[in-house]
mmCIF file of C-alpha atoms in Angstrom:
data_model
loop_
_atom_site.group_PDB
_atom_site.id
_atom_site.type_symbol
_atom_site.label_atom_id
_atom_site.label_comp_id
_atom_site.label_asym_id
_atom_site.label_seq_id
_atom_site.Cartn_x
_atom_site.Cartn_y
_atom_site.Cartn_z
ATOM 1 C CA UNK A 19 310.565 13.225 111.675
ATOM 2 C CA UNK A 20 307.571 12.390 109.779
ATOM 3 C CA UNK A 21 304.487 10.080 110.928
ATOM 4 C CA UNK A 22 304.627 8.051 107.890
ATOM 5 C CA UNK A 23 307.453 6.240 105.478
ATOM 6 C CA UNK A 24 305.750 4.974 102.556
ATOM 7 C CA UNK A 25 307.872 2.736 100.839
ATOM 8 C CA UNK A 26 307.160 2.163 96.433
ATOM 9 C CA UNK A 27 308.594 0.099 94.510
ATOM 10 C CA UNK A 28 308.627 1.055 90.742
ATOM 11 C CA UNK A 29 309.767 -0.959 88.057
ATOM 12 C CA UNK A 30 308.552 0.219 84.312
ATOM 13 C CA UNK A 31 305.171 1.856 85.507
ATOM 14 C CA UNK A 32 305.327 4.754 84.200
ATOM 15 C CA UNK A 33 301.431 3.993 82.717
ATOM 16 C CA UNK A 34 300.103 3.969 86.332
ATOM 17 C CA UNK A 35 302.540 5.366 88.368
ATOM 18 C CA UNK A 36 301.857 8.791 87.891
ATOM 19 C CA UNK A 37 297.878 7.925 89.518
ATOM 20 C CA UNK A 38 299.544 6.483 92.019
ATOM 21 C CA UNK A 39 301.469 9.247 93.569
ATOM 22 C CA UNK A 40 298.711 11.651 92.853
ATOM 23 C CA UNK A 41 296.632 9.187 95.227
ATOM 24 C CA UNK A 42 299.173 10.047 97.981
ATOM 25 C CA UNK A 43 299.478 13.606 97.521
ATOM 26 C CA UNK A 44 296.644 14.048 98.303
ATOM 27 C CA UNK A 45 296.408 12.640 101.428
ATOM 28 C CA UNK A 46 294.502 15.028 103.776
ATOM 29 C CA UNK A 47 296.685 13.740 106.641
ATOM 30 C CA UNK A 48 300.030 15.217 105.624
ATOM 31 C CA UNK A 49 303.126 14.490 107.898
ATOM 32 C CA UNK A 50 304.546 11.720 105.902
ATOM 33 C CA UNK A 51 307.783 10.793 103.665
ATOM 34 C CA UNK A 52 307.497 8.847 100.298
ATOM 35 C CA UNK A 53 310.444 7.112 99.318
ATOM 36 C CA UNK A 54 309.813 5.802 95.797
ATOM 37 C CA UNK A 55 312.944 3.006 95.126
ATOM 38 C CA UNK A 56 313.471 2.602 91.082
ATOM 39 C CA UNK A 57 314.333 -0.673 90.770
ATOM 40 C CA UNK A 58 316.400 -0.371 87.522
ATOM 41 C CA UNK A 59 313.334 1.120 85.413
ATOM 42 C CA UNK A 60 314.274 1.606 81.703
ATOM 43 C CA UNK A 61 311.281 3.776 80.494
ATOM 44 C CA UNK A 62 309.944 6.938 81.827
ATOM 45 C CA UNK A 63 309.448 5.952 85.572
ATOM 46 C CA UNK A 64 312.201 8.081 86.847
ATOM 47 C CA UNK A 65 310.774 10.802 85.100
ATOM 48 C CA UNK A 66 307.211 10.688 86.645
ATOM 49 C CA UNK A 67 309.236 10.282 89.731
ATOM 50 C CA UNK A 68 311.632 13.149 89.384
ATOM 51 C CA UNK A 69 308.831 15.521 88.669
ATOM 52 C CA UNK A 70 306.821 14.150 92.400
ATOM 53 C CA UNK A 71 310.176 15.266 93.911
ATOM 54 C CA UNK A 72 310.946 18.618 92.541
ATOM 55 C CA UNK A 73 307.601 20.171 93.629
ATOM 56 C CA UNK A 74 307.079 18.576 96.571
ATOM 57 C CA UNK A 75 309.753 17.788 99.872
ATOM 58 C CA UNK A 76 308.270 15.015 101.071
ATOM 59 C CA UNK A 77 308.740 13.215 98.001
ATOM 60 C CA UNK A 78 312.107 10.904 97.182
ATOM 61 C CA UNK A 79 313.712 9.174 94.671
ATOM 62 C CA UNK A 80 316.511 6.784 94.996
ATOM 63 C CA UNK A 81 317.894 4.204 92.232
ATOM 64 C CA UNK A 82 319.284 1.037 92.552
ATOM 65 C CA UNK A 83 320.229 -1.947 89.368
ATOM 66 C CA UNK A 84 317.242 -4.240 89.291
ATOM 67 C CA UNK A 85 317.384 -6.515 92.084
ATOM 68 C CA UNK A 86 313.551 -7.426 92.716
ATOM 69 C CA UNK A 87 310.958 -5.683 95.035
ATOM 70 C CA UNK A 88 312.022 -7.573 97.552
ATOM 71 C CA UNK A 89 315.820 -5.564 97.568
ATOM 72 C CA UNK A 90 313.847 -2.027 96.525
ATOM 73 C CA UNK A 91 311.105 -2.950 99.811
ATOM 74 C CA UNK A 92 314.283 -3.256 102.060
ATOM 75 C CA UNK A 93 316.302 -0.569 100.519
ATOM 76 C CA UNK A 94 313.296 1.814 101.478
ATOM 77 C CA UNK A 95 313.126 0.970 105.017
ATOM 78 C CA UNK A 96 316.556 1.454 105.561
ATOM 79 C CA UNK A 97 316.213 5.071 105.067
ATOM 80 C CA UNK A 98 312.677 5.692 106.845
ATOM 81 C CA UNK A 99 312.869 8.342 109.350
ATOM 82 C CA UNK A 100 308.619 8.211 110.321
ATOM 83 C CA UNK A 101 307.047 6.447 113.309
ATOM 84 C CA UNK A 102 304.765 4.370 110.892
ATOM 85 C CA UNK A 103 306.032 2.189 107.912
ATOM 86 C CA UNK A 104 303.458 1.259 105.047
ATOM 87 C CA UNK A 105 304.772 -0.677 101.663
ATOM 88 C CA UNK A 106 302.521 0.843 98.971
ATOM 89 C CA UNK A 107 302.755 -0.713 94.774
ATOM 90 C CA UNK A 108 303.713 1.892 92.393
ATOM 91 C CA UNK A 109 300.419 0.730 90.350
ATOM 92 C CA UNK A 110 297.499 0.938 92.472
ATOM 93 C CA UNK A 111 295.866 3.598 94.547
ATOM 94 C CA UNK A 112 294.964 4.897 98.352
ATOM 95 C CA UNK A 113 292.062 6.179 99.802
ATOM 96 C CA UNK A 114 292.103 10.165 100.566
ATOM 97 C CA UNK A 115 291.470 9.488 103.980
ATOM 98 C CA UNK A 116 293.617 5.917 104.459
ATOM 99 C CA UNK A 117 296.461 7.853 106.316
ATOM 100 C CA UNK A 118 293.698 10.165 108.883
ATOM 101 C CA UNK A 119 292.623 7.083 109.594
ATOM 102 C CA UNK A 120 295.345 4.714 110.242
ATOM 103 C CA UNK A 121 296.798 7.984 112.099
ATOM 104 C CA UNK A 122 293.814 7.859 114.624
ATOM 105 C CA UNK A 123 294.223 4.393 115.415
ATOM 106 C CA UNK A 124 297.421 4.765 116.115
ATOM 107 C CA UNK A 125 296.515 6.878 118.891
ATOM 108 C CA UNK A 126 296.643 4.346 121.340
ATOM 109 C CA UNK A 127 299.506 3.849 122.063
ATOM 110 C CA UNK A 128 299.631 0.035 122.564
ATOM 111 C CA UNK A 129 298.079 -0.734 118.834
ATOM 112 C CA UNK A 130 301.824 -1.676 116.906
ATOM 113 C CA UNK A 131 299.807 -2.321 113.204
ATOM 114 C CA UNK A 132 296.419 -1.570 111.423
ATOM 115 C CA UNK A 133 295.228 -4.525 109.165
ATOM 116 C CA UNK A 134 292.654 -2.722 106.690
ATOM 117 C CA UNK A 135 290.877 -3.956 103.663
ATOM 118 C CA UNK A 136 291.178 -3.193 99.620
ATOM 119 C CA UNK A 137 288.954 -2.994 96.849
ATOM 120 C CA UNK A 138 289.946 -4.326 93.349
ATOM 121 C CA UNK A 139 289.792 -2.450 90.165
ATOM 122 C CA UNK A 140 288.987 -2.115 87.442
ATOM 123 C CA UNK A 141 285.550 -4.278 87.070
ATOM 124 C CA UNK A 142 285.779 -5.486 83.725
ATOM 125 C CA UNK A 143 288.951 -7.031 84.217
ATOM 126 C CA UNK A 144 289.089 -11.025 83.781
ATOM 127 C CA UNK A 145 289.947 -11.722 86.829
ATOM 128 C CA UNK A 146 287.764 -9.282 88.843
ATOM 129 C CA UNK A 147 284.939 -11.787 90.217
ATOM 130 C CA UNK A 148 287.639 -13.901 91.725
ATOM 131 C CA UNK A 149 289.323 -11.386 93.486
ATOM 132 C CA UNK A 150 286.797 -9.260 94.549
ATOM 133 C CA UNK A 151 286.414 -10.704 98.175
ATOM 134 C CA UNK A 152 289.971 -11.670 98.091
ATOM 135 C CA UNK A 153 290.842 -8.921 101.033
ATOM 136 C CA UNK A 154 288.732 -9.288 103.694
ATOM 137 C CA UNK A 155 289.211 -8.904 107.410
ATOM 138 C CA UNK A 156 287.978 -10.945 109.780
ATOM 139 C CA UNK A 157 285.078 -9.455 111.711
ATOM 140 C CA UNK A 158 284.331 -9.505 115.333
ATOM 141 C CA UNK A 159 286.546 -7.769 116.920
ATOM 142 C CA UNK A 160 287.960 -4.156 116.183
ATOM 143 C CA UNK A 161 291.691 -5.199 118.057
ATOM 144 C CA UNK A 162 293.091 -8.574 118.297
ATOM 145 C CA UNK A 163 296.489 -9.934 119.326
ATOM 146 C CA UNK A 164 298.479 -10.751 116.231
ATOM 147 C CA UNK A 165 298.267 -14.812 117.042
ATOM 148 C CA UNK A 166 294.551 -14.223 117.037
ATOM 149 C CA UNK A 167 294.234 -12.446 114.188
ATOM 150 C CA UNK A 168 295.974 -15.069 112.219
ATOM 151 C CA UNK A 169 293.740 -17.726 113.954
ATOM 152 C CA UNK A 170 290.652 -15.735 113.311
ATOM 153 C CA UNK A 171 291.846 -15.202 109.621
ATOM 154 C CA UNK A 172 292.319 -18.974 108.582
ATOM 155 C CA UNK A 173 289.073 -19.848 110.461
ATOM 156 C CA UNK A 174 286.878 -17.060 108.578
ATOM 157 C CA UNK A 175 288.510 -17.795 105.158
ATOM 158 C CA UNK A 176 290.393 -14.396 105.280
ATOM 159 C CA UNK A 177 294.117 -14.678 105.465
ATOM 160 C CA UNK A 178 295.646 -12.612 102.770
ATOM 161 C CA UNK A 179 298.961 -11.454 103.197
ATOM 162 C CA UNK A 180 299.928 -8.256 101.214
ATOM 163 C CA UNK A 181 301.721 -5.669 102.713
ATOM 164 C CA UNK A 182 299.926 -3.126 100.981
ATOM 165 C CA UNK A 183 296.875 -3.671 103.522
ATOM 166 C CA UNK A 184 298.523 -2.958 106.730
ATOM 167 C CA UNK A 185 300.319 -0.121 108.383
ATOM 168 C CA UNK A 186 302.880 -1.119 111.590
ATOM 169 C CA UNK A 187 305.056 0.820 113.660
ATOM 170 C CA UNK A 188 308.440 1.123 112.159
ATOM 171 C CA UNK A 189 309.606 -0.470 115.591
ATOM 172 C CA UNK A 190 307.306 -3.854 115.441
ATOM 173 C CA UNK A 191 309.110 -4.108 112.290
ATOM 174 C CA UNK A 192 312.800 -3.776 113.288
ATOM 175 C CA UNK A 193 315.295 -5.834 111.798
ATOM 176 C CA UNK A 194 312.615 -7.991 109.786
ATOM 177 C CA UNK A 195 313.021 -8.073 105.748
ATOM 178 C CA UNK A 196 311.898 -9.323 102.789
ATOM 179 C CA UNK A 197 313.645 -12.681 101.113
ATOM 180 C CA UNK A 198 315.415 -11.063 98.452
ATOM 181 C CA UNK A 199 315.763 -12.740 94.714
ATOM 182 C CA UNK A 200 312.449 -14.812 95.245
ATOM 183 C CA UNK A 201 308.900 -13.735 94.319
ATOM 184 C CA UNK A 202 305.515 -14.103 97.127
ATOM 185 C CA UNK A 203 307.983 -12.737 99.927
ATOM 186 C CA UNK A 204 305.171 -11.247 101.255
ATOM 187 C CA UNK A 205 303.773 -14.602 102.744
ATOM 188 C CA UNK A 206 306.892 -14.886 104.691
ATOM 189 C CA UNK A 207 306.889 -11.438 105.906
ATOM 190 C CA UNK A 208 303.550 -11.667 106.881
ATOM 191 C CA UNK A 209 303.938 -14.478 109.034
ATOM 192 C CA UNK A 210 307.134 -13.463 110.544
ATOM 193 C CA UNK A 211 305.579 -10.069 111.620
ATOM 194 C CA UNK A 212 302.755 -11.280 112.969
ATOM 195 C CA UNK A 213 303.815 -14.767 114.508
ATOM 196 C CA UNK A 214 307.889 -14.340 115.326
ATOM 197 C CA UNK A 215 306.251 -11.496 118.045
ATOM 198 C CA UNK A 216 303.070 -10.989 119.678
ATOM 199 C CA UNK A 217 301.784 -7.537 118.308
ATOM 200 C CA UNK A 218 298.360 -5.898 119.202
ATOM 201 C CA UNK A 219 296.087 -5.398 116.171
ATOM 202 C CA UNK A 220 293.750 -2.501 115.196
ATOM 203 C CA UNK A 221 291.409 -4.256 112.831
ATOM 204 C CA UNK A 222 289.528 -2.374 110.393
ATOM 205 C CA UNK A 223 286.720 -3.398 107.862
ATOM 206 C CA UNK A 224 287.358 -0.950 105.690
ATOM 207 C CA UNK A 225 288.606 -0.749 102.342
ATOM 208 C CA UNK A 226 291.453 2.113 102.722
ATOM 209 C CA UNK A 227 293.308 0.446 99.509
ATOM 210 C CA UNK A 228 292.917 0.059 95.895
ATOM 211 C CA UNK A 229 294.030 -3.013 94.081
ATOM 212 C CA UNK A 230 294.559 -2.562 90.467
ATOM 213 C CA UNK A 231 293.894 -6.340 88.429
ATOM 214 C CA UNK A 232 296.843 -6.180 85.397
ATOM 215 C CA UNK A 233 297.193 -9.591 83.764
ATOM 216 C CA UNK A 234 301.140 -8.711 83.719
ATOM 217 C CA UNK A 235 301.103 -8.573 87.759
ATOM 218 C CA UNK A 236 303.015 -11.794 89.411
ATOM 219 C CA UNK A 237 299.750 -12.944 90.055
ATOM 220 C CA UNK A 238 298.844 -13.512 86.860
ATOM 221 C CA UNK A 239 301.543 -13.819 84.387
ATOM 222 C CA UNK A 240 302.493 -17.404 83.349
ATOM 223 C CA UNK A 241 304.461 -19.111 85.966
ATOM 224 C CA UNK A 242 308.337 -19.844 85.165
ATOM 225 C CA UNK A 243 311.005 -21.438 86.978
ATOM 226 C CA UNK A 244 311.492 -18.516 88.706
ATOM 227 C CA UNK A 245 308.215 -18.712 90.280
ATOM 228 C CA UNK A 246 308.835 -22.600 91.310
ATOM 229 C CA UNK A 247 312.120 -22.134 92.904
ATOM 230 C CA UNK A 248 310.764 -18.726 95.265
ATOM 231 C CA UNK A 249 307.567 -21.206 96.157
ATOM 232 C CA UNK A 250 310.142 -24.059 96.931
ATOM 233 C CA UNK A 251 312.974 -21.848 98.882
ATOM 234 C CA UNK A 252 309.642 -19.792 100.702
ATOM 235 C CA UNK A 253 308.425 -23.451 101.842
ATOM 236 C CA UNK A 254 311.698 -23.959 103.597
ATOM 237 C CA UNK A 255 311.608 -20.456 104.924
ATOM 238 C CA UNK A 256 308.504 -20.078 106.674
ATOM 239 C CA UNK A 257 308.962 -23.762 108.037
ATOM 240 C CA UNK A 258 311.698 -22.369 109.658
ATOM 241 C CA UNK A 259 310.015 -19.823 111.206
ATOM 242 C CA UNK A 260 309.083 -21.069 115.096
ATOM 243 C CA UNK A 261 305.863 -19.391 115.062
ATOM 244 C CA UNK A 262 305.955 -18.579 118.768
ATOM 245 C CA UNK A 263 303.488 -15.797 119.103
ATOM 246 C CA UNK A 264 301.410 -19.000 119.148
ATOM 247 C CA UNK A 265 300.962 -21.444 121.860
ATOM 248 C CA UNK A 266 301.146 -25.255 121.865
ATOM 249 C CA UNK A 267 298.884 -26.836 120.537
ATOM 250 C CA UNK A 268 297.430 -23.898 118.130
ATOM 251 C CA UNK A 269 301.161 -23.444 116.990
ATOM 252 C CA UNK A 270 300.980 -26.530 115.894
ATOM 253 C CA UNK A 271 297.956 -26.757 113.950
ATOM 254 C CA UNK A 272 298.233 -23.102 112.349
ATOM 255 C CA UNK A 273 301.809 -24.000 111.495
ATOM 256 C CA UNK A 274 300.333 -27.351 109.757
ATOM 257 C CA UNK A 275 297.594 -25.470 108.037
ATOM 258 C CA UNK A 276 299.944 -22.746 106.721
ATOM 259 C CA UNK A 277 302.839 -24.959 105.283
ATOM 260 C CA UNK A 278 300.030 -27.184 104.190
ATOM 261 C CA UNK A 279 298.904 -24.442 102.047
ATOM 262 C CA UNK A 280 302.343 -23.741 100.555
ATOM 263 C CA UNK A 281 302.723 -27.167 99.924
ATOM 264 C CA UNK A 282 300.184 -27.519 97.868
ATOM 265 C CA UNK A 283 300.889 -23.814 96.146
ATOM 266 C CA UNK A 284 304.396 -25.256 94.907
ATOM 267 C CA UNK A 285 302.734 -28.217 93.701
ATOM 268 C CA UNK A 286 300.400 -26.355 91.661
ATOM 269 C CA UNK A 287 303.233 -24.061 90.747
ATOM 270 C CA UNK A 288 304.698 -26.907 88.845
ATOM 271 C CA UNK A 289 301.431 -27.717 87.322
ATOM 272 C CA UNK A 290 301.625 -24.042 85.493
ATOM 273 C CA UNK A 291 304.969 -24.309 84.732
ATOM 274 C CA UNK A 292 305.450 -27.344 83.025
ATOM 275 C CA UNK A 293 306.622 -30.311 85.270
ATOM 276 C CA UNK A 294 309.302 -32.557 84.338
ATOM 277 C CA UNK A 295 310.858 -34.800 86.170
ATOM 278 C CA UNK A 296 313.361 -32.436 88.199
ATOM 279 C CA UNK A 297 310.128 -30.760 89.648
ATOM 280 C CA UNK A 298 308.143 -33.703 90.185
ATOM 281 C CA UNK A 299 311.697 -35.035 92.830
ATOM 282 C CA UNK A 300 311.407 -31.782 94.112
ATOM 283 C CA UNK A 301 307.610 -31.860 94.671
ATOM 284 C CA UNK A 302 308.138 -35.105 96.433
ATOM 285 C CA UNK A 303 311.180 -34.313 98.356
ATOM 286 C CA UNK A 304 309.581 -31.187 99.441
ATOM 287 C CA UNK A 305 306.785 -32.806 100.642
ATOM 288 C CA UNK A 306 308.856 -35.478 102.629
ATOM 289 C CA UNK A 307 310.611 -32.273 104.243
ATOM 290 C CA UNK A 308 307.228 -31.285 105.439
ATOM 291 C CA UNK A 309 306.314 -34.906 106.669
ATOM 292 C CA UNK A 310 309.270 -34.963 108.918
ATOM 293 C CA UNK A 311 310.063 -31.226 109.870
ATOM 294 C CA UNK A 312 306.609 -29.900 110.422
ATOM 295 C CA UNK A 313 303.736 -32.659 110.891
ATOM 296 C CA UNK A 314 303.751 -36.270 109.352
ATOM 297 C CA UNK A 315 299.914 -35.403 108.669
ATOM 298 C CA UNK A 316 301.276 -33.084 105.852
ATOM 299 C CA UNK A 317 302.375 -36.411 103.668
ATOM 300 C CA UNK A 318 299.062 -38.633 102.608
ATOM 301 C CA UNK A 319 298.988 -40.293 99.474
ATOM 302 C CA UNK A 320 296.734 -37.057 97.828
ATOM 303 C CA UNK A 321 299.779 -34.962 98.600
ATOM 304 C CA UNK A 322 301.993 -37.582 97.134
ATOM 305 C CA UNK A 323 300.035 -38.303 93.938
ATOM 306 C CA UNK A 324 299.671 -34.536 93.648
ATOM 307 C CA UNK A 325 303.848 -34.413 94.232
ATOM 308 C CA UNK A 326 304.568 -36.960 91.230
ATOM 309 C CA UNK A 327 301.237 -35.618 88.761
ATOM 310 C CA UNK A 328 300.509 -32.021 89.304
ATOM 311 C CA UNK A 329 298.690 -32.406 86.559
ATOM 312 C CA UNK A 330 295.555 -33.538 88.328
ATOM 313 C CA UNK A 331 295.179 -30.559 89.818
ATOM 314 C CA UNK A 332 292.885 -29.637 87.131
ATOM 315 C CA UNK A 333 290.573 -32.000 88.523
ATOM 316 C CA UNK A 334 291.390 -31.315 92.345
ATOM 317 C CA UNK A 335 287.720 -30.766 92.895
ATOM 318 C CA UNK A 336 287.057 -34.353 92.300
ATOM 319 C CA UNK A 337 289.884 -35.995 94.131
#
C-alpha cells in the first residue's frame, strides 16, 4: 500500500500534461500511486498517459465518457489504496520536494491534512497580478483545528479553496465527494471537509504547488448557463451543510459570511452571463432562500438591487 494516491483529472491536455507528470515523477519521496482518470479526452491525452504507465508501476490510467472532474475526482478515490489522498490538475506542476514534505508532517500522527500554498505561472499571463497572492495561508500558527483555520482564513483575507493545495488522510476524507455535473465543487468540498468534522491542521507557508494561469481554465472562460446553474445548485448545497465543526455563535457568523459570499458570486455570475429575466427571479428567489434559511441579514436592499440588476456590479465599488 502506497503513502500517497494522487488523483488527475485529464481532459484534452495533452499540451501540458506531459510537464505535469514529469513534475511527479520526480518526486524524491517515492511511495506513492498516480491514478490519472481520462475524462473522455479526444486528442492525444491517453497517449501521454499510456506512455507514464508502461515505464513506470506506480503510474495508472483508467477511462471513463466525459462526465466532469467532479465524476473523474470521485472515480479516482474509489480506487486509492495509499494512506494520503491529494487531487492534483493534469495542467499544472508540483514541487520536487512537495511529497518529503507533506510526508514529514504527517508524522504526527494526530495531523489528518496539510494546507500548503501555490505559486502562479507563467508571469506574463493577463491575469497574473491578480492572482498572484490568491493562495495564501494564514500565518500564526503552524497547526490549527480545521474550524480555526477557516476562521483564521476569512479574518486574514485567505480562504481559497482548491484541492490542489492540501493533502488529507484518505480516512478524514471517507465517504465525502465532489457534486457531480456542476462546476466550483471544490467550495463545497472544502467546506464539508473542514467544517462537517473537526480535523487537526498542519499549516504550511510554503508554496509546494504550481498554478498554471490558461485563459481557457473555468476561471476564466466566459461564463454560460452552465456556470449559473452549478453557482445556484452549490448555494443550496453548502447552505445545507450544518457546519458543526463550529460552535454557536461563530457557526453562525462564518456560515453568514460564507453563503454571503456565494450569494453574491451567483449574482455576479449572471452579470457575465447575460441576465434575463429567468436569472434575475432566480437571483431574487435565491436570495430570499438565504434570508430565511441562513440569516435574514443576508437580504438588504444592496443584495436585492444587485438580485434584479446584476448589471451594477460593474460599479460595485461605488454602491
Amino acid at each position: 500500500m502506497p503513502a500517497f494516491s494522487i488523483i488527475v483529472p485529464a481532459y484534452n491536455v495533452e499540451h501540458y500534461l506531459d510537464e505535469a507528470l514529469t513534475s511527479v515523477a520526480a518526486q524524491s519521496f517515492t511511495d506513492f500511486e498516480l491514478i490519472l482518470v481520462d475524462d473522455g479526452s479526444t486528442d492525444g491525452t491517453a497517449a501521454i498517459a499510456q506512455r507514464y504507465c508502461d515505464s513506470d508501476s506506480r503510474f495508472r490510467y483508467v477511462y471513463q465518457p466525459n462526465r466532469g472532474q467532479s465524476a473523474a475526482r470521485n472515480l479516482g478515490t474509489s480506487l486509492t489504496t495509499g494512506t494520503y489522498v491529494y487531487y492534483m490538475d493534469s495542467d499544472d506542476l508540483i514541487d520536487t520536494d512537495t511529497l518529503s514534505v507533506c510526508h514529514r508532517e504527517f508524522s504526527n500522527p494526530e495531523i489528518d491534512a496539510v494546507m500548503f500554498e501555490a505559486a502562479v505561472f507563467p508571469n506574463d499571463a493577463p491575469m497574473y497580478k491578480q492572482e498572484v497572492n490568491g493562495y495564501r495561508r494564514p500565518l500564526g500558527s503552524a497547526t490549527l483545528w480545521s474550524d480555526e483555520f477557516v476562521v483564521e482564513s476569512l479574518r486574514q483575507g485567505r480562504y481559497f479553496v482548491s484541492p490542489c493545495c492540501f493533502i488529507t488522510r484518505r480516512s478524514a476524507i471517507g465517504n465525502l465527494r465532489f457534486i457531480e455535473g456542476i462546476v466550483y465543487e471544490d467550495n463545497h468540498f472544502f467546506a464539508a471537509l473542514l467544517l462537517q468534522q473537526r480535523l487537526k491542521l498542519a499549516v504550511l507557508n510554503q508554496a509546494l504547488f504550481k498554478r498554471r494561469l490558461r485563459m481557457d481554465s473555468t476561471m476564466f472562460t466566459t461564463k454560460t448557463l452552465h456556470h449559473y446553474n452549478s453557482m445556484y445548485r452549490l448555494l443550496h448545497e453548502v447552505s445545507a451543510l450544518s457546519f458543526i465543526a463550529l460552535d454557536p455563535p461563530e457557526r453562525a457568523r462564518i456560515k453568514q459570511e460564507i453563503i454571503g459570499k456565494t450569494l453574491g458570486d451567483l449574482h455576479f455570475a449572471s452579470a457575465l452571463v447575460g441576465p434575463d429575466l429567468k436569472l434575475r427571479s432566480m437571483n431574487v428567489a435565491a436570495t430570499w432562500y438565504v434570508a430565511t434559511h441562513i440569516s435574514p441579514r443576508l437580504f438588504s436592499a444592496k443584495r436585492l438591487l444587485l438580485a434584479l440588476v446584476p448589471e451594477l456590479y460593474r460599479l460595485k465599488p461605488e454602491l
